[in-house]
PDB file of C-alpha atoms in Angstrom:
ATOM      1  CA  UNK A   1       0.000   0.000   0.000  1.00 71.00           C
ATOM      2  CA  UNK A   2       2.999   2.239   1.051  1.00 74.00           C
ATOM      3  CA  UNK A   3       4.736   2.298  -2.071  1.00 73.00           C
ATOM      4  CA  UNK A   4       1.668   3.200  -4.099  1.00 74.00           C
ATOM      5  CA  UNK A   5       0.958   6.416  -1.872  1.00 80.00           C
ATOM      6  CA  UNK A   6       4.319   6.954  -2.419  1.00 75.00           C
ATOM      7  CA  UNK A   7       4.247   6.762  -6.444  1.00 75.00           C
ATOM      8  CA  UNK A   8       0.863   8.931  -6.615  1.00 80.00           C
ATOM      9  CA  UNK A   9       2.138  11.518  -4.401  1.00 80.00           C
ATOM     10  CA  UNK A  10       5.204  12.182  -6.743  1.00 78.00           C
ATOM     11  CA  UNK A  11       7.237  15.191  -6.160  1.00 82.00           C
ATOM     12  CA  UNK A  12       4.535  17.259  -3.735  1.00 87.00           C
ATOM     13  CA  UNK A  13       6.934  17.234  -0.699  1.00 88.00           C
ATOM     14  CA  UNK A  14       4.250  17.492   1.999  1.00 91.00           C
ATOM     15  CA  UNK A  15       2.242  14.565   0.813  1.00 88.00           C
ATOM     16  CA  UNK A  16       5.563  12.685   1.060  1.00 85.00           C
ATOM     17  CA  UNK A  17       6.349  13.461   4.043  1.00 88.00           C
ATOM     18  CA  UNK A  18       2.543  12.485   5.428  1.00 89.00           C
ATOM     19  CA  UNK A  19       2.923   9.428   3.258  1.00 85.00           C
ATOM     20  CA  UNK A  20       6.291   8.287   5.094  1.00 83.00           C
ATOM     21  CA  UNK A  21       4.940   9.677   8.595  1.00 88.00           C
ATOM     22  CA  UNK A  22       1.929   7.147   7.798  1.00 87.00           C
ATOM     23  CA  UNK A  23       4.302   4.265   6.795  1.00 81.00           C
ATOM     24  CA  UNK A  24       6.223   4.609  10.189  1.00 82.00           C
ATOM     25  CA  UNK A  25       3.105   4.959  12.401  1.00 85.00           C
ATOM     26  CA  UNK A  26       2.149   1.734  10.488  1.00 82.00           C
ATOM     27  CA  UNK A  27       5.414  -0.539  10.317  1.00 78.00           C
ATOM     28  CA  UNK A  28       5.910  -0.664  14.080  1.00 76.00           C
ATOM     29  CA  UNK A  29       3.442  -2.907  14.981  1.00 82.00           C
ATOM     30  CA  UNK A  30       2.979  -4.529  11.846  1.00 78.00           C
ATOM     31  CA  UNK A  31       6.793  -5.506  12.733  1.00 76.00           C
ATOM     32  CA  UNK A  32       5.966  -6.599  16.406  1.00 79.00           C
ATOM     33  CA  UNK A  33       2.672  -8.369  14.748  1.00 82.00           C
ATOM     34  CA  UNK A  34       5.105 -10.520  12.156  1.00 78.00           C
ATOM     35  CA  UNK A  35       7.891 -11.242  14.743  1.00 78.00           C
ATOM     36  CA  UNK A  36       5.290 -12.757  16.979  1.00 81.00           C
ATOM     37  CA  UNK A  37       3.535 -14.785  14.613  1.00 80.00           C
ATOM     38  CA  UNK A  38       6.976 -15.997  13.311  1.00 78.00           C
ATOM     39  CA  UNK A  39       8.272 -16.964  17.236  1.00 80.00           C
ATOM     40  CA  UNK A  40       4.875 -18.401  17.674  1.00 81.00           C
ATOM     41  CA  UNK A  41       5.588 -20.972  15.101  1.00 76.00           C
ATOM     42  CA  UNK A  42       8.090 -22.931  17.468  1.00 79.00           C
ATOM     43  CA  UNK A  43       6.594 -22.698  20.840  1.00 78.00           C
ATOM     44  CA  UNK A  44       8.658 -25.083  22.675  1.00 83.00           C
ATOM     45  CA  UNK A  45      12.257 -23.617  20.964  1.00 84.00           C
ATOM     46  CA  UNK A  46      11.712 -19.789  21.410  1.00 82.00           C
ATOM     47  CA  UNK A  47      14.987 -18.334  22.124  1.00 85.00           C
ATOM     48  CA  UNK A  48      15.689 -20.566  18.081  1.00 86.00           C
ATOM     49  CA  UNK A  49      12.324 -19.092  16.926  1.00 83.00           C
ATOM     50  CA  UNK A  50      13.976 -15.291  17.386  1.00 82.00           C
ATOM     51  CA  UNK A  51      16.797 -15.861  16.123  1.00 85.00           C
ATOM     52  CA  UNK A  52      15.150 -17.137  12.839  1.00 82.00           C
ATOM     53  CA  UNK A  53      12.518 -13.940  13.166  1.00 81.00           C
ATOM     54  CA  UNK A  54      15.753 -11.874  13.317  1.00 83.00           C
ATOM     55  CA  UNK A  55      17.300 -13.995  10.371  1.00 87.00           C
ATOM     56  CA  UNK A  56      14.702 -13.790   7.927  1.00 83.00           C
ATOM     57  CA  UNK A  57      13.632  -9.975   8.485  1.00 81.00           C
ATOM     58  CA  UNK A  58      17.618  -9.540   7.893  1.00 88.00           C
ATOM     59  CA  UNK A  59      16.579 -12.035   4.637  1.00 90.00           C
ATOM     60  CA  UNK A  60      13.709  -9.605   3.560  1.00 84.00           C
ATOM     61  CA  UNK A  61      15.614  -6.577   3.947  1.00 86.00           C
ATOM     62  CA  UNK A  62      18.295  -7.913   1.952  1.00 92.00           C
ATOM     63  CA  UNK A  63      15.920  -9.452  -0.725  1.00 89.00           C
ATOM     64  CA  UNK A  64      14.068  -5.988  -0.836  1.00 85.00           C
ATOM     65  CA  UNK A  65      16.642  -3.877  -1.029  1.00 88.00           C
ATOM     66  CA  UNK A  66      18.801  -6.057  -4.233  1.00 92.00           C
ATOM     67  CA  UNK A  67      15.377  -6.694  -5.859  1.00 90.00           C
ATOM     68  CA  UNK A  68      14.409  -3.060  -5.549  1.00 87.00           C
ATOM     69  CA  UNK A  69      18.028  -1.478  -6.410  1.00 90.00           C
ATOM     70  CA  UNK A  70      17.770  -4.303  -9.346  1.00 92.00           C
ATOM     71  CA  UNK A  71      14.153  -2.859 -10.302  1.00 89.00           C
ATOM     72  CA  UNK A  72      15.028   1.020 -10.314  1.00 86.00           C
ATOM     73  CA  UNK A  73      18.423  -0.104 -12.626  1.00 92.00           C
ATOM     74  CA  UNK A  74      16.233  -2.340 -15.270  1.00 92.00           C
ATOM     75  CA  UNK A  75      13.117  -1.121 -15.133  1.00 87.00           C
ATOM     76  CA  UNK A  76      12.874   2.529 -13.489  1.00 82.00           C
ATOM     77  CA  UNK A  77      11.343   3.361  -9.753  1.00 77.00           C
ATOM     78  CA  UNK A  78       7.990   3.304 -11.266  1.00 76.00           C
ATOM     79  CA  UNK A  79       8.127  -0.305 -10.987  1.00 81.00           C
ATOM     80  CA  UNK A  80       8.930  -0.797  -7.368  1.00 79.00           C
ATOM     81  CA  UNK A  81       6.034  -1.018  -6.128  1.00 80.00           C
ATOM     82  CA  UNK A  82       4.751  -4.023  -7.875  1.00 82.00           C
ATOM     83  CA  UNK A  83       8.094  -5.859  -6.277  1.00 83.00           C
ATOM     84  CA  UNK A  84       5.918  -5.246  -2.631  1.00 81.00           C
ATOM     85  CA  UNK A  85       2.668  -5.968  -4.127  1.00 84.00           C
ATOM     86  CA  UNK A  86       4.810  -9.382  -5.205  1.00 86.00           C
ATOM     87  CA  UNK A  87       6.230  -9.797  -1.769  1.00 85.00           C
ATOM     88  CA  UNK A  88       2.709  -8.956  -0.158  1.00 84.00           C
ATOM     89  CA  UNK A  89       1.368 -11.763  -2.052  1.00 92.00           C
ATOM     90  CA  UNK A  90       4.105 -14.236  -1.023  1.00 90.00           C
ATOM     91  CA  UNK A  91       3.803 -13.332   2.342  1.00 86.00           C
ATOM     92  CA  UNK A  92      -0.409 -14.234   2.460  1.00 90.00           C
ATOM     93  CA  UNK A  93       0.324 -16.900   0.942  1.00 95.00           C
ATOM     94  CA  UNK A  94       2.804 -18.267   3.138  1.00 89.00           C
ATOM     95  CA  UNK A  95      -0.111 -17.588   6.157  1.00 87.00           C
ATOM     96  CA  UNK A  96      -2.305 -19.296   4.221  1.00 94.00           C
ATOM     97  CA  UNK A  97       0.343 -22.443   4.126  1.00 94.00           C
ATOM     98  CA  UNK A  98       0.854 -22.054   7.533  1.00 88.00           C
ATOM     99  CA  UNK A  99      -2.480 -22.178   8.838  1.00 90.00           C
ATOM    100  CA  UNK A 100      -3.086 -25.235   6.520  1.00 93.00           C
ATOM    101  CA  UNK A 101      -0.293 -27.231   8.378  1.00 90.00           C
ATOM    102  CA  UNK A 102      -1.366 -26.374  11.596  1.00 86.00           C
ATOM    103  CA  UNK A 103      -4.828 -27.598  11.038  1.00 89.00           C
ATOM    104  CA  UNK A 104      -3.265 -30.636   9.820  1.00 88.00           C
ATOM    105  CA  UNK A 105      -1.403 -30.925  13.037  1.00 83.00           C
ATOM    106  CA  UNK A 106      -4.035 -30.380  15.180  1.00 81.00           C
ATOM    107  CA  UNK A 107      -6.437 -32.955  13.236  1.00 80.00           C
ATOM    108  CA  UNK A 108      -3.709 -35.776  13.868  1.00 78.00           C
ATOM    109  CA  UNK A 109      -3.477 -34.669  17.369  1.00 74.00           C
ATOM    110  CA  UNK A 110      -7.018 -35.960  17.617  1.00 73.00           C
ATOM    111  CA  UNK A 111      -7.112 -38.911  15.514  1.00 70.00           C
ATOM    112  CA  UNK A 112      -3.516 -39.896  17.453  1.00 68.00           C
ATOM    113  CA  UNK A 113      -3.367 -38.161  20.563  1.00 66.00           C
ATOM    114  CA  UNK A 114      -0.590 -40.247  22.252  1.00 62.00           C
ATOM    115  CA  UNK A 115       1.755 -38.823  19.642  1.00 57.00           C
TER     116      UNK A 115
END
């Protein structure tokens, strides 16, 4: 969503600035939201959990940033934003997998429960 504000705003300084003031008010707990879904993942192995939280935000920074700088180089900023949209879409999906899994898990824990 950021990105797109970002794009449509174009070169009008305050709406950038509003646009990046709303990105920050809305990555902080968006962050805390992720890590704790990630750490939730491996209840029993938490301190292993946060280190792969810390890991693969490090990952998606990494990913972002050489995708992006790619992107701008190739293509032009313009198409930035469809590299989050992209990324966005991975990650739903990924939530989607997960949840399938765990109800998976949790059906076997009642057809098997001594397991």
């Amino acid at each position: 969503m950021m990105p797109f504000l970002l794009y449509f705003s174009g070169d009008n300084l305050p709406a950038n600035i509003i646009s990046i003031a709303i990105w920050g008010f809305l990555y902080s707990p968006s962050f805390q939201n992720a890590s704790t879904y990630m750490i939730s993942s491996v209840p029993d192995s938490l301190e292993f959990a946060n280190s792969l939280a810390t890991s693969f935000g490090n990952l998606g920074v990494t990913l972002g940033t050489t995708l992006g700088g790619w992107m701008i180089v190739a293509k032009g900023a313009s198409y930035n934003p469809w590299i989050g949209f992209v990324f966005g879409i991975l990650a739903f999906l990924m939530i989607i997998l997960r949840s399938i899994l765990e109800k998976r898990t949790e059906k076997q824990k009642i057809i098997f429960p001594c397991q």
